[in-house]
mmCIF file of C-alpha atoms in Angstrom:
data_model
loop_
_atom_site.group_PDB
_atom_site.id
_atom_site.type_symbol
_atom_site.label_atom_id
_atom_site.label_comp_id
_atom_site.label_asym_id
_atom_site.label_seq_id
_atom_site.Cartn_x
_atom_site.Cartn_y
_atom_site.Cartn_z
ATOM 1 C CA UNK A 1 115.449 104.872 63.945
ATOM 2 C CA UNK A 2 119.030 105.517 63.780
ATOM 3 C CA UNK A 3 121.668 105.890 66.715
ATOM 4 C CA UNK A 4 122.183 109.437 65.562
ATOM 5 C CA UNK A 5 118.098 110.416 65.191
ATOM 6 C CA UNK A 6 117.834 108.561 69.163
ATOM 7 C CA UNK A 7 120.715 110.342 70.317
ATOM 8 C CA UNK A 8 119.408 113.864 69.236
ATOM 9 C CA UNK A 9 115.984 112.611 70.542
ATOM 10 C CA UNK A 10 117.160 111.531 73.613
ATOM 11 C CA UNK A 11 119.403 115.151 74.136
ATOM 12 C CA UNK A 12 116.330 116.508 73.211
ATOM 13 C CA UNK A 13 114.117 114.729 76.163
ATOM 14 C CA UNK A 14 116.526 115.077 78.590
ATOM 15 C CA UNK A 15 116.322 118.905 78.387
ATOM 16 C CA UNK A 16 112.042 119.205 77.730
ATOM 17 C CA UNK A 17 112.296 117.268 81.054
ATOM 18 C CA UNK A 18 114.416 119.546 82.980
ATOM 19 C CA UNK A 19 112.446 122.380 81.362
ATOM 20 C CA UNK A 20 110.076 124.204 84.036
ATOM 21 C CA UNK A 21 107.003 122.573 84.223
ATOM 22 C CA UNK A 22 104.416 121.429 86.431
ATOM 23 C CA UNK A 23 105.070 117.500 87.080
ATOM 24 C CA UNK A 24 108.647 118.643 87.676
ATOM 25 C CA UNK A 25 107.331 121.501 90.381
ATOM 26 C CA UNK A 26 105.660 118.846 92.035
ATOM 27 C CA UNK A 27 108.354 116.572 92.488
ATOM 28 C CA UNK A 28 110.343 118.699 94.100
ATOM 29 C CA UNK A 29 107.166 119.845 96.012
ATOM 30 C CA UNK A 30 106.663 116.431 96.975
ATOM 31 C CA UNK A 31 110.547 115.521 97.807
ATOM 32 C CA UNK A 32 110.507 118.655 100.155
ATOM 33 C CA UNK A 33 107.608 117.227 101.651
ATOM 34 C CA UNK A 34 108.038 113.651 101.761
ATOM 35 C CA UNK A 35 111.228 112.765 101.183
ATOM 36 C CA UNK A 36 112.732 111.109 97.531
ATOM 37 C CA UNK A 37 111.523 107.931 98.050
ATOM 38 C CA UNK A 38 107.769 108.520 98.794
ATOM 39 C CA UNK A 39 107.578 110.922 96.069
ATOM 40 C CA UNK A 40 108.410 107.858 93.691
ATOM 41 C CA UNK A 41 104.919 107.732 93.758
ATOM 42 C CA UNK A 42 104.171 111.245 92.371
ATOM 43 C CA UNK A 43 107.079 110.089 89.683
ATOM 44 C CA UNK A 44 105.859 107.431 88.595
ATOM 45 C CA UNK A 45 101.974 108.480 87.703
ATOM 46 C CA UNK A 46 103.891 111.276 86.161
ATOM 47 C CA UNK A 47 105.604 109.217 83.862
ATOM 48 C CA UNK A 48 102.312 106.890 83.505
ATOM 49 C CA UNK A 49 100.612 109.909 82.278
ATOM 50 C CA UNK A 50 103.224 111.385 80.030
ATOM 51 C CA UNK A 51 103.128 107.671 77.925
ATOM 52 C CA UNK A 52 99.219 108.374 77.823
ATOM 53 C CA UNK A 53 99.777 111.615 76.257
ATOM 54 C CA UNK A 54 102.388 110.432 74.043
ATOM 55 C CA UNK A 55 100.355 107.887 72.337
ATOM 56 C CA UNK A 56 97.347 110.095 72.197
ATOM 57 C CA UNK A 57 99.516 112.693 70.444
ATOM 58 C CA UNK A 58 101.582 109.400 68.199
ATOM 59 C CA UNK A 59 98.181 107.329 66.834
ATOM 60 C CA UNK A 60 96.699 110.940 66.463
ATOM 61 C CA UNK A 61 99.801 111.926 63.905
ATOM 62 C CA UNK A 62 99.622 108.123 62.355
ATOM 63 C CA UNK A 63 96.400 108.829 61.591
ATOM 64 C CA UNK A 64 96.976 111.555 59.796
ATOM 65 C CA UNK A 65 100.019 110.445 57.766
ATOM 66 C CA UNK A 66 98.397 106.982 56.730
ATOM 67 C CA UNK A 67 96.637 109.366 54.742
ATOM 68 C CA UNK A 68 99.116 111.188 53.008
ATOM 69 C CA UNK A 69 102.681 111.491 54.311
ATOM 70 C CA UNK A 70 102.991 114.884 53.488
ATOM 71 C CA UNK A 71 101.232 115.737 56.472
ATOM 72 C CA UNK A 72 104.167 114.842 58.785
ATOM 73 C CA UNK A 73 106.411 117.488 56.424
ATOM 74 C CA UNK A 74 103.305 119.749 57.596
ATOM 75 C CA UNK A 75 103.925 118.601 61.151
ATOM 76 C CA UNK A 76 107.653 119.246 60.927
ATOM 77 C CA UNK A 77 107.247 122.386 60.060
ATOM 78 C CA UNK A 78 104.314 123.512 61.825
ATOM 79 C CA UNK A 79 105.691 121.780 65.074
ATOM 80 C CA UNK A 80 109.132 123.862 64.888
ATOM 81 C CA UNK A 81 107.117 127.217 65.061
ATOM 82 C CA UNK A 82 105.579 125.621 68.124
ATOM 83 C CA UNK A 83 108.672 124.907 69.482
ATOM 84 C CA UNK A 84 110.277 128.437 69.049
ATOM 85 C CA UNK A 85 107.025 129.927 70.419
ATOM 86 C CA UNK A 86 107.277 127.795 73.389
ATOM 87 C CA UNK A 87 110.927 129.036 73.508
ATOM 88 C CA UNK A 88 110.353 132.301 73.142
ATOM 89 C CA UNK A 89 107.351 131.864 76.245
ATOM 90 C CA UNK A 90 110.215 129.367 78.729
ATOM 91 C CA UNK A 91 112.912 131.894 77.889
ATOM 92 C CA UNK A 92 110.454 135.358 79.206
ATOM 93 C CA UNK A 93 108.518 132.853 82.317
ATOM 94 C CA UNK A 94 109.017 133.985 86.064
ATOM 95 C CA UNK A 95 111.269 131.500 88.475
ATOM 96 C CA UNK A 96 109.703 128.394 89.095
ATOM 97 C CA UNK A 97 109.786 128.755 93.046
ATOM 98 C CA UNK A 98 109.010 126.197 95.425
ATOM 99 C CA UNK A 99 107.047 126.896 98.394
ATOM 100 C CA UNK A 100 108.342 125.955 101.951
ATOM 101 C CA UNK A 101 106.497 123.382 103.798
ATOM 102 C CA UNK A 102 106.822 121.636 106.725
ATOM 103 C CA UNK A 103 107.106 118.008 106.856
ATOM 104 C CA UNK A 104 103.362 116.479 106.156
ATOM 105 C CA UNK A 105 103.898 113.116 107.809
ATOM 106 C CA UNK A 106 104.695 110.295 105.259
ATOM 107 C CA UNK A 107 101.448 111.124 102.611
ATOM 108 C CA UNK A 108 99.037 109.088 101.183
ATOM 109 C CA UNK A 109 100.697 107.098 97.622
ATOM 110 C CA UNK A 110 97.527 106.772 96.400
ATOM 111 C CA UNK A 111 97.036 110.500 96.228
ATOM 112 C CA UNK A 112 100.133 111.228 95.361
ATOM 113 C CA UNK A 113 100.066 108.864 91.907
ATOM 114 C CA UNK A 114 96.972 110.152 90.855
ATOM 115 C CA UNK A 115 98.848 113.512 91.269
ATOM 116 C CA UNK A 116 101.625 112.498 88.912
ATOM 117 C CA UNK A 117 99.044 111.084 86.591
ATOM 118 C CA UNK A 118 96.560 114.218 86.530
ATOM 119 C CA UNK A 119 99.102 117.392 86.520
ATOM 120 C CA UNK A 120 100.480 115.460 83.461
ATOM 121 C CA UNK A 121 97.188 114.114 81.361
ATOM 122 C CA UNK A 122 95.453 117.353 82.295
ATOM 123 C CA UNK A 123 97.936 120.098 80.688
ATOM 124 C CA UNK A 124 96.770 120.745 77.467
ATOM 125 C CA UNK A 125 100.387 122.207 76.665
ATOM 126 C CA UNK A 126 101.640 118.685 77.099
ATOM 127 C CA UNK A 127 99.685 117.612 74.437
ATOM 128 C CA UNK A 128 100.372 120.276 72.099
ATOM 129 C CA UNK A 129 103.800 120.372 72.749
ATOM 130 C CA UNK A 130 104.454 115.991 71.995
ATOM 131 C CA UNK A 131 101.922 116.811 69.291
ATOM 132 C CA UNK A 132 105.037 119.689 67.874
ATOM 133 C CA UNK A 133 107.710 117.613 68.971
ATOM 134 C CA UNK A 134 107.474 113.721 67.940
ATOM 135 C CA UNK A 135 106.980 114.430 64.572
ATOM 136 C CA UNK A 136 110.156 115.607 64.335
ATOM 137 C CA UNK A 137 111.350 112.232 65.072
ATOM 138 C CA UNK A 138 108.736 109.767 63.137
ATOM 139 C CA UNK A 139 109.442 108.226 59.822
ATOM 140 C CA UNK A 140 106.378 107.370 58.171
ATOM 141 C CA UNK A 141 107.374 104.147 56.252
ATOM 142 C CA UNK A 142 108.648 102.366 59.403
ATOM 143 C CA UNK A 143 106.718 100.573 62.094
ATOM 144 C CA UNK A 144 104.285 103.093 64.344
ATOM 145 C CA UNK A 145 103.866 101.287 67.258
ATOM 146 C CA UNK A 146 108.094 100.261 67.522
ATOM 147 C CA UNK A 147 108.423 104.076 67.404
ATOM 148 C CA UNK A 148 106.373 104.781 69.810
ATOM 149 C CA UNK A 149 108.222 102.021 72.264
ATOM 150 C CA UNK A 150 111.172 103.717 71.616
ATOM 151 C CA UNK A 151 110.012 107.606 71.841
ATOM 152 C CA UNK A 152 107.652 106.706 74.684
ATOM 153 C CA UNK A 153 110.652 104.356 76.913
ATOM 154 C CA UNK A 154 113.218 106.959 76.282
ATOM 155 C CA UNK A 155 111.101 109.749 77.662
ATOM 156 C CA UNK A 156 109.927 108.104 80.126
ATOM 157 C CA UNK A 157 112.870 106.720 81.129
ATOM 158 C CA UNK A 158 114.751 110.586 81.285
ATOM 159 C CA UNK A 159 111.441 112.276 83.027
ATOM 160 C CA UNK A 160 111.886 109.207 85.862
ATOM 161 C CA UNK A 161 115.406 109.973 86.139
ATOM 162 C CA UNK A 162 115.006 113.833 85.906
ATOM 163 C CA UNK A 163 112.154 114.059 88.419
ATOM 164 C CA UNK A 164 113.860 111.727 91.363
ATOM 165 C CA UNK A 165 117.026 114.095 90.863
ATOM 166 C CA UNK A 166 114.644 117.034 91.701
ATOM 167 C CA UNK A 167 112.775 114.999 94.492
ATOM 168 C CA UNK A 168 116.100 113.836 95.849
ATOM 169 C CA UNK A 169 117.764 117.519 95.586
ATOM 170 C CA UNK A 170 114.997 119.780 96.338
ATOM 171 C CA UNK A 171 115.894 121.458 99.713
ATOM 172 C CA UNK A 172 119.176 122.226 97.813
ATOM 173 C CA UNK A 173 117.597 123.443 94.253
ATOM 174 C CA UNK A 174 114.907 125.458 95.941
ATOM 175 C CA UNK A 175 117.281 128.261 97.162
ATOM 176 C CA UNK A 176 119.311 128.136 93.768
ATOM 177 C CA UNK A 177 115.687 128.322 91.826
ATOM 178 C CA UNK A 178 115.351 131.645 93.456
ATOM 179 C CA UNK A 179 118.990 133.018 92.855
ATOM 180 C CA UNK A 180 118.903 131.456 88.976
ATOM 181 C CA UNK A 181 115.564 130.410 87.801
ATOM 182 C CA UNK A 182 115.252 133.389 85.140
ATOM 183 C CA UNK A 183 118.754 132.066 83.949
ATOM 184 C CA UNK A 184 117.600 128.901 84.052
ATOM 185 C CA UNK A 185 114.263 129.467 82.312
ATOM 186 C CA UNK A 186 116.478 131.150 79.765
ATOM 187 C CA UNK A 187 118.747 128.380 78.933
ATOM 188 C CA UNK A 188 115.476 126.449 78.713
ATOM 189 C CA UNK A 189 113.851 128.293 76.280
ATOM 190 C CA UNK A 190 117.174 128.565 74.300
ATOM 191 C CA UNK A 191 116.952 125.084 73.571
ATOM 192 C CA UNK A 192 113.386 124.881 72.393
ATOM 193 C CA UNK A 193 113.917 128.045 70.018
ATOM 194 C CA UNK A 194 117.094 125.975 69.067
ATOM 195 C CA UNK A 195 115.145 122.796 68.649
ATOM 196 C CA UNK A 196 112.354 124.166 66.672
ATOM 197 C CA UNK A 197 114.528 125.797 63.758
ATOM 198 C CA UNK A 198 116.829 123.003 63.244
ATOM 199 C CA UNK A 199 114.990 119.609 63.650
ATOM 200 C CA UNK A 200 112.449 120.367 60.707
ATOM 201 C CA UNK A 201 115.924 121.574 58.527
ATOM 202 C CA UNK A 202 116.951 117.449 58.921
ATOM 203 C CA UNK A 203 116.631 115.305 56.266
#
């Protein structure tokens, strides 16, 4: 992968991650909660479960183009009218809004992991939507599984960094959610629309 492709990949996690969604709702449930650092835990099965769905949605595409590589153009393509109707869905959504709670002791990190891991594995949009977007990335005739290290570490790495800012901020974002959030959804969904109907246009 080139510096260029990573660096438009890694613009490109860095906003799906502060897109509205629900691990990122629950992080700043759970940091309004429980406080930044506990909700590490929520974080981290977050990110656990993202790198599941990642190389679910990766071997699945491998499969596919080992076949014939002209299924990744299909991907491409097919992917980037995912990506605009996603847009197109962010960009009309209702505020995310966080509800207030009072402080629920120190919670059980356990419970909280398996929180992060679940509200991640078990959105089918998650799936559909790495399914749209990785292709846009992959080059069949280099290694699969050093792709995937490098999609797979990068996102990980900006949904970790993403989700403790919204842990460690959340009494302060929660009032601005309210104020902004349909702005906010709209940026959002600006960048998928942008996303899908330019990264199938590259090279």
């Amino acid at each position: 992968m080139s510096l260029n492709t990573w660096l438009l990949y890694l613009l490109a996690s860095i906003g799906l991650s502060l897109s509205p969604g629900p691990n990122g709702l629950l992080a700043l449930t759970h940091g309004a909660m429980y406080g930044q650092r506990r909700t590490l835990f929520t974080i981290a099965g977050g990110v656990l479960g993202f790198v599941a769905v990642i190389a679910l949605s990766m071997f699945g595409i491998g499969a596919l183009i080992s076949a014939s590589a002209r299924w990744l153009t299909v991907l491409k393509w097919g992917g980037g009218l995912y990506l605009v109707w996603l847009g197109i869905q962010v960009w009309r959504a209702p505020p995310v809004t966080v509800v207030a709670c009072a402080q629920h002791g120190q919670g059980n990190a356990r419970r909280m992991f398996g929180q992060g891991v679940l509200s991640a594995t078990t959105n089918p949009k998650a799936l559909l939507f790495f399914t749209a977007f990785l292709p846009q990335f992959m080059n069949a005739e280099h290694s699969l599984l050093l792709q995937f290290a490098i999609l797979a570490g990068t996102f990980a790495a900006t949904e970790l960094l993403t989700e403790y800012v919204l842990a460690s901020t959340a009494q302060r974002i929660s009032p601005w959610l309210a104020r902004a959030g349909r702005r906010f959804n709209r940026a959002c969904g600006g960048v998928f629309v942008a996303l899908g109907a330019l990264l199938p246009l590259r090279g």
